[in-house]
Tab-separated table of C-alpha atoms in Angstrom:
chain	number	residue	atom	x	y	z
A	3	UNK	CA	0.000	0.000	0.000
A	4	UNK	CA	1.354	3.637	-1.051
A	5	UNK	CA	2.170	5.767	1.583
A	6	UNK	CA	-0.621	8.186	2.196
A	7	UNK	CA	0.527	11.988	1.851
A	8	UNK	CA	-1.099	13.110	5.457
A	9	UNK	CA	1.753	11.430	6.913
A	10	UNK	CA	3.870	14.599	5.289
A	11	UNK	CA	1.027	17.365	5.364
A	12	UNK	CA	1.059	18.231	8.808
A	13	UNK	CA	-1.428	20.951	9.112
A	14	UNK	CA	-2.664	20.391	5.643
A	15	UNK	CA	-5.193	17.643	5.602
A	16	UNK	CA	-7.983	20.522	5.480
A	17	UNK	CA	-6.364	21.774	2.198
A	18	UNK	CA	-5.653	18.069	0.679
A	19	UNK	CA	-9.174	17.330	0.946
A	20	UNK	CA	-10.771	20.789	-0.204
A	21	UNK	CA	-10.427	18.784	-3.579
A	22	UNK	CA	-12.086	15.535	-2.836
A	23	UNK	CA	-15.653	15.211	-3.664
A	24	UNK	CA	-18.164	18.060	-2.957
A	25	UNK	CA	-21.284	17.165	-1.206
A	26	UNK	CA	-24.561	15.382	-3.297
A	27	UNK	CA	-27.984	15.302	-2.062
A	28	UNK	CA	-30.104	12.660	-2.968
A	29	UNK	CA	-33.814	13.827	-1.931
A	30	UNK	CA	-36.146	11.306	-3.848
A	31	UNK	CA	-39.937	13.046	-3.613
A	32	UNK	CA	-38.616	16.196	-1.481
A	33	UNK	CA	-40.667	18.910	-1.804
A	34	UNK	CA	-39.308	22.280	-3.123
A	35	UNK	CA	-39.171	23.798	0.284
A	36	UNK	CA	-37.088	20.267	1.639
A	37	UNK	CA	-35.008	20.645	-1.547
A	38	UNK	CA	-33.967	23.975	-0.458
A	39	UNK	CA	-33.177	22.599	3.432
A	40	UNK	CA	-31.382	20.377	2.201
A	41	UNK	CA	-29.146	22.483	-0.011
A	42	UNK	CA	-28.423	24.437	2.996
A	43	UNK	CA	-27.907	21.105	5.097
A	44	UNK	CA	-25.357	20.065	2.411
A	45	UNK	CA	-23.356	23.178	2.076
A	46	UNK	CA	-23.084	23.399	5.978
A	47	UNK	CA	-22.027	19.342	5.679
A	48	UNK	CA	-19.480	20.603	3.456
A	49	UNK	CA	-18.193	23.043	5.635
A	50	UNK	CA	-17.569	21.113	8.488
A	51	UNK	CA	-15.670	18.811	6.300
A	52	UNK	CA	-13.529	21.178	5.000
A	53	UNK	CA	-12.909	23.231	7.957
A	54	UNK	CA	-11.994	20.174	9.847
A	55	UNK	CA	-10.247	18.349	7.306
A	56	UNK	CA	-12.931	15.441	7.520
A	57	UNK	CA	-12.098	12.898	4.785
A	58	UNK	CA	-16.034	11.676	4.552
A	59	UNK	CA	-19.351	12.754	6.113
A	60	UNK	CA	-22.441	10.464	5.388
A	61	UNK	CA	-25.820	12.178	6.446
A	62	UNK	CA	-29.565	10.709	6.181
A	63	UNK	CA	-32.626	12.997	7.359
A	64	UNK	CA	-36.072	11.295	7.791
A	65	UNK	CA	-39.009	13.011	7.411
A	66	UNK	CA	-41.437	10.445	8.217
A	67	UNK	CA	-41.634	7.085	7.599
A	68	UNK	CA	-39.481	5.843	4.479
A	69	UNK	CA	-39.292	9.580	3.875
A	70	UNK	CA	-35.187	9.730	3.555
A	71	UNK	CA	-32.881	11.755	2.151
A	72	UNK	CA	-28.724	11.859	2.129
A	73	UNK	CA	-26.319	13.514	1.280
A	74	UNK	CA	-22.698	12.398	0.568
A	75	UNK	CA	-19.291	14.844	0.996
A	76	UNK	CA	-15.474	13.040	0.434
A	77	UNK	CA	-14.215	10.272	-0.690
A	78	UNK	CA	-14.071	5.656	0.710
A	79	UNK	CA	-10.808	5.324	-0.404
A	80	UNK	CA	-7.795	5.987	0.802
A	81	UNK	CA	-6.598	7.180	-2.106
A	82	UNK	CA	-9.322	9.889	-2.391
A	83	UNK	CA	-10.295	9.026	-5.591
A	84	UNK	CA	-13.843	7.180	-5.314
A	85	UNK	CA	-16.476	8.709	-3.808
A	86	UNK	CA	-18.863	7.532	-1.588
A	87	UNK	CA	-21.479	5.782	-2.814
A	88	UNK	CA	-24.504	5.312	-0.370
A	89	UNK	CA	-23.734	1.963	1.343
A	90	UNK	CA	-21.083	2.015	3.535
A	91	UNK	CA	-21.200	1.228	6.920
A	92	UNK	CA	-20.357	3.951	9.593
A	93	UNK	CA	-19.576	3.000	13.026
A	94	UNK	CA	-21.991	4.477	14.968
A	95	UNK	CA	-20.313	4.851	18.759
A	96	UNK	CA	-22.453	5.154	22.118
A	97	UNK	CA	-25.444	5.793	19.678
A	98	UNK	CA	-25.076	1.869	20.129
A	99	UNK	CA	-26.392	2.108	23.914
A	100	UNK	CA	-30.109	3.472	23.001
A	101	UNK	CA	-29.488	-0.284	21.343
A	102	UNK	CA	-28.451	-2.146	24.168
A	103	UNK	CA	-31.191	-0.279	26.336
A	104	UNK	CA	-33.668	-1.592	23.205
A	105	UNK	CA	-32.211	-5.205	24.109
A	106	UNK	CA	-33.502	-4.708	27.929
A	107	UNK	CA	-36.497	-3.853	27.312
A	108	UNK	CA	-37.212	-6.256	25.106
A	109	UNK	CA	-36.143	-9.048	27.278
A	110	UNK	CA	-38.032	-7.250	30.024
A	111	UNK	CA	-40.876	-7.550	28.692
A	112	UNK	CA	-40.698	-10.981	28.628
A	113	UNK	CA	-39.554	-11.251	31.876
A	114	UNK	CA	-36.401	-12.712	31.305
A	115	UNK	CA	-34.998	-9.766	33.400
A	116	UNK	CA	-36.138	-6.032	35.459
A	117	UNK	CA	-34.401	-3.043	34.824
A	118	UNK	CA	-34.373	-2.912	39.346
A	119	UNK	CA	-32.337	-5.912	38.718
A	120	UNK	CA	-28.964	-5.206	40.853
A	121	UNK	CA	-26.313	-6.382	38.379
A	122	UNK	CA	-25.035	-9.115	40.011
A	123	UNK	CA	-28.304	-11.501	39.900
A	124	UNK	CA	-27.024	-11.642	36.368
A	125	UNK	CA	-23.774	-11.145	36.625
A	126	UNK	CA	-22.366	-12.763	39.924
A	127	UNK	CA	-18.434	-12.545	38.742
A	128	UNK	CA	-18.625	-8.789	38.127
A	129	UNK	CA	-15.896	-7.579	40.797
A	130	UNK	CA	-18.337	-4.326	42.050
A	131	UNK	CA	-17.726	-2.119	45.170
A	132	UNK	CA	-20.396	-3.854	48.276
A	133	UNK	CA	-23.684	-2.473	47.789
A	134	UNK	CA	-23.351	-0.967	51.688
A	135	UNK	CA	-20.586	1.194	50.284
A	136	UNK	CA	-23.426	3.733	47.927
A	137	UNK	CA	-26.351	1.319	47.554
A	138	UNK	CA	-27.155	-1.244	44.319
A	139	UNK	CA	-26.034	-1.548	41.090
A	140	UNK	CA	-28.919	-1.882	39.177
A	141	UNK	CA	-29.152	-2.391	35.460
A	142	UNK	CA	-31.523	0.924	35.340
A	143	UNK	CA	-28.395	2.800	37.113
A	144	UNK	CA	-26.030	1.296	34.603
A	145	UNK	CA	-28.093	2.534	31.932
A	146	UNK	CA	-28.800	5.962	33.106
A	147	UNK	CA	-24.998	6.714	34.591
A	148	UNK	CA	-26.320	7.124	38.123
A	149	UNK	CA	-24.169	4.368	39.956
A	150	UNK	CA	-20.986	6.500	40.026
A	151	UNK	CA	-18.763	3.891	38.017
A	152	UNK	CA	-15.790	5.202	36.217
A	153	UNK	CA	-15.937	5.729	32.724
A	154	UNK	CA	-12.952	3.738	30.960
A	155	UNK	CA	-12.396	0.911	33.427
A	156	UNK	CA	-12.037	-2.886	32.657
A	157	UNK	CA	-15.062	-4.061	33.273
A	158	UNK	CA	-14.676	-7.720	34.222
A	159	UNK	CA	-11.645	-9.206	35.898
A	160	UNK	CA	-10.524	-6.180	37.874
A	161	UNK	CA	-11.996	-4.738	41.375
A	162	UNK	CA	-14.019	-1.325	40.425
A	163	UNK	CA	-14.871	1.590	42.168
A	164	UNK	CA	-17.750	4.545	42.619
A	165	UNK	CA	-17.202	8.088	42.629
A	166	UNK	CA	-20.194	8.850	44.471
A	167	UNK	CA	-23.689	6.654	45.661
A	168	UNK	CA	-25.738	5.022	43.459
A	169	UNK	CA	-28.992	7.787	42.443
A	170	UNK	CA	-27.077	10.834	43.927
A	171	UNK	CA	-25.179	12.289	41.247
A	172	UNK	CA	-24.782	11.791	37.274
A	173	UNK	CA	-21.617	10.263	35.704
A	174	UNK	CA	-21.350	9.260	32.104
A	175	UNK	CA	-19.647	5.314	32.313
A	176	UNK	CA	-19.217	2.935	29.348
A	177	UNK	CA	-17.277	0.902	32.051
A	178	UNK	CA	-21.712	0.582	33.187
A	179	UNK	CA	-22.342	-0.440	29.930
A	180	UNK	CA	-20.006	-2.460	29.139
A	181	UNK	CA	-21.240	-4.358	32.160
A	182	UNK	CA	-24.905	-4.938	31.103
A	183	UNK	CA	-24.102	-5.806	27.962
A	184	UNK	CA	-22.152	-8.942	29.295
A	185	UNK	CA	-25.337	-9.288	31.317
A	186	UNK	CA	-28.020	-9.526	28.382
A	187	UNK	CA	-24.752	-12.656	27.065
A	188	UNK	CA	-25.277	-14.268	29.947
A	189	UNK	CA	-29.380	-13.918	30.618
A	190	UNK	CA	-29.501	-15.045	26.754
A	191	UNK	CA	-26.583	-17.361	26.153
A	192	UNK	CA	-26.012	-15.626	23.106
A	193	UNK	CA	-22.761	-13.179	22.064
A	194	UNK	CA	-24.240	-9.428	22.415
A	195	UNK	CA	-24.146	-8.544	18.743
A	196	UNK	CA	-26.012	-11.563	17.910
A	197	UNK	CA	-28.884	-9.995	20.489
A	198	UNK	CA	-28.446	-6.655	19.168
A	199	UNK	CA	-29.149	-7.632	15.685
A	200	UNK	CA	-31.852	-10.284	16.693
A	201	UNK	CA	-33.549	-8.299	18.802
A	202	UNK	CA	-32.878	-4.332	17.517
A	203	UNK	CA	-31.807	-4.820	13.827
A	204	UNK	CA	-34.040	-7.486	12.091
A	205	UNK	CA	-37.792	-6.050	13.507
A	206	UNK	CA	-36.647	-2.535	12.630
A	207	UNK	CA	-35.815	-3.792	8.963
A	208	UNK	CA	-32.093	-3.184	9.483
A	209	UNK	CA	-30.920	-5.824	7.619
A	210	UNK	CA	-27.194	-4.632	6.780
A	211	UNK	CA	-26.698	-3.145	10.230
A	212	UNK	CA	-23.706	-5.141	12.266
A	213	UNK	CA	-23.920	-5.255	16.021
A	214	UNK	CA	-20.117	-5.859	16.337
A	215	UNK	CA	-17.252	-4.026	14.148
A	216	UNK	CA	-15.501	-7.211	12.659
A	217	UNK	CA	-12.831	-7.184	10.260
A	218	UNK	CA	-14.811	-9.312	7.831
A	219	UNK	CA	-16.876	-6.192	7.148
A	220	UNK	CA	-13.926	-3.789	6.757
A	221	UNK	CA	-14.574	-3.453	2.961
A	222	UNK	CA	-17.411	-2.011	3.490
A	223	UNK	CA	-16.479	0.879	5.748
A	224	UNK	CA	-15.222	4.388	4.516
A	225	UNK	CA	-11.471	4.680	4.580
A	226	UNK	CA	-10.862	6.050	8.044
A	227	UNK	CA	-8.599	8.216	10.196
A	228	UNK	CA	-6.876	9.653	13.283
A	229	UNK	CA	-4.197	11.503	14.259
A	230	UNK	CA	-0.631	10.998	13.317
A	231	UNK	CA	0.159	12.867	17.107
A	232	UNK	CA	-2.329	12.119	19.478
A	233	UNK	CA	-0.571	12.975	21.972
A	234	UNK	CA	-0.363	16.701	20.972
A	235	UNK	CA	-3.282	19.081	21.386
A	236	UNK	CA	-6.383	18.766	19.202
A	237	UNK	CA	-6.113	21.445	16.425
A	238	UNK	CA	-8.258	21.856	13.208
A	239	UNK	CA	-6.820	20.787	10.698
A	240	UNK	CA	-3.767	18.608	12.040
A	241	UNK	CA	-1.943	15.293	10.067
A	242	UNK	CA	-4.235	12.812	9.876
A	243	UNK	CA	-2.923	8.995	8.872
A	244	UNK	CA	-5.058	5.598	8.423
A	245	UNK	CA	-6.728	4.779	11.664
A	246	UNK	CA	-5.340	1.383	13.143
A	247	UNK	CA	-8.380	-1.586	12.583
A	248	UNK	CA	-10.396	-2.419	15.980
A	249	UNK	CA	-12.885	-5.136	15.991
A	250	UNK	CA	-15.373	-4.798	19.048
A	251	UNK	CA	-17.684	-6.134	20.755
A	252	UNK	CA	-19.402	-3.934	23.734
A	253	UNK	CA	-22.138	-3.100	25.005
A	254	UNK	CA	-20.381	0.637	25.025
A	255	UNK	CA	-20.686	0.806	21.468
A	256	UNK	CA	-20.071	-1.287	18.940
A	257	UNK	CA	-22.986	-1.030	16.304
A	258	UNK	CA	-21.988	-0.373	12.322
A	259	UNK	CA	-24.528	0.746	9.920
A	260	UNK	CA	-25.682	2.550	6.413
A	261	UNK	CA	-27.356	5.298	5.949
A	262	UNK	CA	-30.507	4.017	5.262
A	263	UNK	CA	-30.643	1.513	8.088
A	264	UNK	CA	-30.152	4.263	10.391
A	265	UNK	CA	-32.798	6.220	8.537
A	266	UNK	CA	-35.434	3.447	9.656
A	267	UNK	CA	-33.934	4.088	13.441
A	268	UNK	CA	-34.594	7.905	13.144
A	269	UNK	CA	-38.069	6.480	12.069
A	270	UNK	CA	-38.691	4.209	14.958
A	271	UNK	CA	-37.431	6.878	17.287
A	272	UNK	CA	-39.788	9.189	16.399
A	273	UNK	CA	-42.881	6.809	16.297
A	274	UNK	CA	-41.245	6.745	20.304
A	275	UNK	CA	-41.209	10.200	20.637
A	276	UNK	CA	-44.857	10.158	19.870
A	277	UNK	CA	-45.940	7.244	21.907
A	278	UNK	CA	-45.913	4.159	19.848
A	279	UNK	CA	-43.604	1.319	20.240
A	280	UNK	CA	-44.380	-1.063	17.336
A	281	UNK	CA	-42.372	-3.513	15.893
A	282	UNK	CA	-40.047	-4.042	19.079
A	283	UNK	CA	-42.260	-2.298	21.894
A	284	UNK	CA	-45.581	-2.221	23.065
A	285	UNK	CA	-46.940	1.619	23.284
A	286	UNK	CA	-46.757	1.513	27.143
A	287	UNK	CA	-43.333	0.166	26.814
A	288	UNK	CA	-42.572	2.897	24.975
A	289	UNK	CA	-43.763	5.373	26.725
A	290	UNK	CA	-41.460	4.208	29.788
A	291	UNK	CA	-38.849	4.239	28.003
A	292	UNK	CA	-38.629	8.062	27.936
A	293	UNK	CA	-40.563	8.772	31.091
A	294	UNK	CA	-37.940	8.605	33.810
A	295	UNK	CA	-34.935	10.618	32.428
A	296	UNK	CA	-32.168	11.804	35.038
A	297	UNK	CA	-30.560	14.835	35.207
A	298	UNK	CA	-27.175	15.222	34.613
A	299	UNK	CA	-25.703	18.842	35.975
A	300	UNK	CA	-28.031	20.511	37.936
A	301	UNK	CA	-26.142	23.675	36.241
A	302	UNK	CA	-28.188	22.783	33.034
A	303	UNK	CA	-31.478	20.989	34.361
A	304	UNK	CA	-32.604	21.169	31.317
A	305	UNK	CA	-30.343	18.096	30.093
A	306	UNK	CA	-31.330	14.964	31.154
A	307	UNK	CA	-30.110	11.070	30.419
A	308	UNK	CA	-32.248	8.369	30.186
A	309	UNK	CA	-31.620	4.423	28.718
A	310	UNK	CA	-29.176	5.748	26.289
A	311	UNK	CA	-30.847	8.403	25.066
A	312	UNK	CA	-29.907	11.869	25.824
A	313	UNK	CA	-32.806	14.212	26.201
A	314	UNK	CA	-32.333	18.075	24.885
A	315	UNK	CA	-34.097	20.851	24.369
A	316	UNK	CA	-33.869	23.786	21.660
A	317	UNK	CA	-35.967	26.377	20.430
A	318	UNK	CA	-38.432	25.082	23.476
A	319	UNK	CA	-38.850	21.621	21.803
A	320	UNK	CA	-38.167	18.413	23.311
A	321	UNK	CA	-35.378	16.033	21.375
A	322	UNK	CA	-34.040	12.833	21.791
A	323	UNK	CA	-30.471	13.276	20.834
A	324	UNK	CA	-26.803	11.146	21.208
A	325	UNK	CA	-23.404	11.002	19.999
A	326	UNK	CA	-20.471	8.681	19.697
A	327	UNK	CA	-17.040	8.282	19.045
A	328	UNK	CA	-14.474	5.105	18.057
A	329	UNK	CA	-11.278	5.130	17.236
A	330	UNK	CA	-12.101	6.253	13.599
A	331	UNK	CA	-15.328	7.377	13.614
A	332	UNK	CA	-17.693	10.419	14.983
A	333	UNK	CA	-21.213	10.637	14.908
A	334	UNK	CA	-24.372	12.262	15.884
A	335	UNK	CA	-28.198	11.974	15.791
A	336	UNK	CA	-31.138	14.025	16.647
A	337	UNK	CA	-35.064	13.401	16.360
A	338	UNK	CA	-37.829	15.877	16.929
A	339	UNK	CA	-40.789	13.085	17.804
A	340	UNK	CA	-43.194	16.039	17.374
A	341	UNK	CA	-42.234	17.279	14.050
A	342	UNK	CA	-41.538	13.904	12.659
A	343	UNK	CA	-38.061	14.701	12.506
A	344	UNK	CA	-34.661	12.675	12.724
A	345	UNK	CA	-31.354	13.347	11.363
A	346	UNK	CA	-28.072	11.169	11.616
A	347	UNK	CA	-24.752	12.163	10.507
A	348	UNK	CA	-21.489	10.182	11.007
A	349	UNK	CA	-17.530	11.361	9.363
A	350	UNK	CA	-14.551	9.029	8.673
A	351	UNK	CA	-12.418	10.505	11.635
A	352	UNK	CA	-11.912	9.891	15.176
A	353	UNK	CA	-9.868	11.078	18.178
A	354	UNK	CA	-10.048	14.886	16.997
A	355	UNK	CA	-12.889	15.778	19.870
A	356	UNK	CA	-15.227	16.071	17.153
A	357	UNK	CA	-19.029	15.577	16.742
A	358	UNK	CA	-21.358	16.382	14.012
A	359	UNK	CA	-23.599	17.252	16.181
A	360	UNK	CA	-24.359	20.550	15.108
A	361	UNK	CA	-25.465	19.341	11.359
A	362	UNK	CA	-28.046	17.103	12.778
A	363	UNK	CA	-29.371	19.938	15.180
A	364	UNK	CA	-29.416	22.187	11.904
A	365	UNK	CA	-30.796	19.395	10.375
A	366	UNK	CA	-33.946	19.252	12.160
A	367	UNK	CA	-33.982	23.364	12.227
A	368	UNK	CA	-33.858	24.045	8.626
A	369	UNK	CA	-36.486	20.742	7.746
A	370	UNK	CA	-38.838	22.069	10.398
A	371	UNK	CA	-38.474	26.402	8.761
A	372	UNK	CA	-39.409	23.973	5.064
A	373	UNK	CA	-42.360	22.308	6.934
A	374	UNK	CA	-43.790	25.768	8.101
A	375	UNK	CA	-42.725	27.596	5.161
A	376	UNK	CA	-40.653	29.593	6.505
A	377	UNK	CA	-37.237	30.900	4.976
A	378	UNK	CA	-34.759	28.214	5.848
A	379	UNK	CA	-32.031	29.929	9.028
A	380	UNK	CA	-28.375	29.969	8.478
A	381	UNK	CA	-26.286	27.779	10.669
């Protein structure tokens, strides 16, 4: 394999990839007004690319059921001459938990477990401080960040800790995670991305989404990046060189999908947002899902985390909202239940403390200004 130039163009991958390929829209039965949003939508998606010397961004905006649109900016390969074309998989991060809380639910409802499970009914090996030391370890805790785990901790094998009582504070832990989903392998005898897809994927229609990152599937990902010195300060704009391969497997984060199989999650997100559960939930089901959301600074009550999906507000409506990063990949989502609105965008780069989170928030801003009519807001 050639040696790829961003191992010389320190500071340059911005203007290396200023060239690659602009951004396409493909908007099959958009309306005028949704054309226009999502011209704006693609010039912003171009921007961020080029200001942050993304090599690929793949975006998909619903607009109610089967109502999807993309658009496309960069390039798959590595030698930045093919661009992308539509079906590649993107690995999707912590958006993954909102997956692994599906997976609960699921097998909650058939009793098989109770999110006021303490952890270690299901999970007797898992080396956890004693519950007199801050109270249980339940699986709702793990999924909400409320038991005071660390983040980044090995989460079998080694003796954990708690930074604070389970229910009295609000710490963000895939170490929690990571926990339940060797849990749900246990409860089901099954590896987790096999229940992920069984239970998640297939109902939903998401027939080409992976609930592991394997390397048999590495063909079909974008080519992706990091940073040739992680060890020096993030910067826009800095060498990036081929990311190193990672095949996981956690209940952190591990799910890889297209485009168009996360535009049928955006879909079954917002049938959530609005009350109904069907395929994978009954509508009470659903309903409890996003009823009991914690929050997580009392600084900004106004954001709150519940069973992996962050809950947000802006312009005074509710979202349901989350992000993730890998080693070579960044994404975000956002859905408007209300408006019927979901947008999912994901770019071909990691460790650069980078989301796309504010093209899926414009996303849903300029689709709602085409919905009322209105002129469509700059980002």
């Amino acid at each position: 394999m050639p040696i790829d130039r961003r191992l010389f163009l320190a500071g340059a991958a911005g203007a290396s990839l200023a060239g690659a390929a602009r951004a396409t829209v493909n908007a099959p039965g958009a309306s005028a007004a949704e054309a226009a949003a999502l011209a704006a939508i693609a010039a912003y998606v171009e921007a961020h690319r080029r200001h942050f010397g993304l090599p690929a961004l793949g975006v998909v905006v619903t607009a109610g059921p089967g109502r999807h649109f993309t658009i496309l900016s960069g390039t798959r390969d590595y030698r930045e001459t093919q661009g992308l074309a539509g079906d590649e998989l993107w690995q999707i991060g912590s958006i993954s938990k909102s997956f692994v809380a599906l997976a609960c639910l699921s097998l909650q409802a058939e009793g098989k477990l109770n999110l006021d499970d303490e952890l270690r009914q299901h999970l007797p090996e898992a080396q956890l401080p004693g519950v007199s030391s801050g109270g249980p370890f339940t699986l709702r805790g793990l999924l909400d960040h409320t038991t005071g785990l660390p983040d980044f901790a090995p989460a079998l094998g080694f003796r954990l800790w708690r930074g604070f009582n389970a229910g009295s504070g609000w710490s963000y832990s895939n170490t929690g995670y990571d926990l339940v989903g060797h849990a749900l392998e246990r409860i089901e005898g099954k590896i987790l991305y096999q229940i992920i897809e069984e239970r998640v994927c297939r109902p939903l229609g998401m027939a080409a989404t992976r609930g592991a990152i394997q390397w048999r599937d590495r063909a079909r990902f974008p080519a992706s990046y990091s940073p040739l010195r992680p060890d020096r300060p993030v910067l826009p704009g800095m060498a990036l060189v081929p990311a190193p391969w990672v095949d996981a497997n956690l209940g952190a984060g591990s799910v890889a999908a297209p485009l168009a199989d996360m535009g049928r999650y955006l879909d079954f997100l917002i049938a959530v947002g609005q009350g109904r559960g069907a395929p994978l939930l009954k509508d009470d089901d659903a309903k409890a899902w996003l009823a009991r959301p914690v929050v997580e600074d009392p600084a900004t009550p106004a954001n709150r985390y519940g069973l992996g999906l962050m809950h947000r507000v802006d312009e005074g409506r509710a979202l349901l909202h989350h992000t993730g990063g890998m080693v070579s990949f960044s994404s975000a989502m956002h859905v408007d239940g209300a408006a019927g609105l979901g947008a999912f965008a994901s770019c071909a780069v990691g460790g650069i403390n980078y989301r796309p989170r504010l093209i899926t928030l414009y996303a849903l801003r300029a689709m709602r200004a085409a919905a009322a009519g209105s002129p469509i807001p700059a980002p």
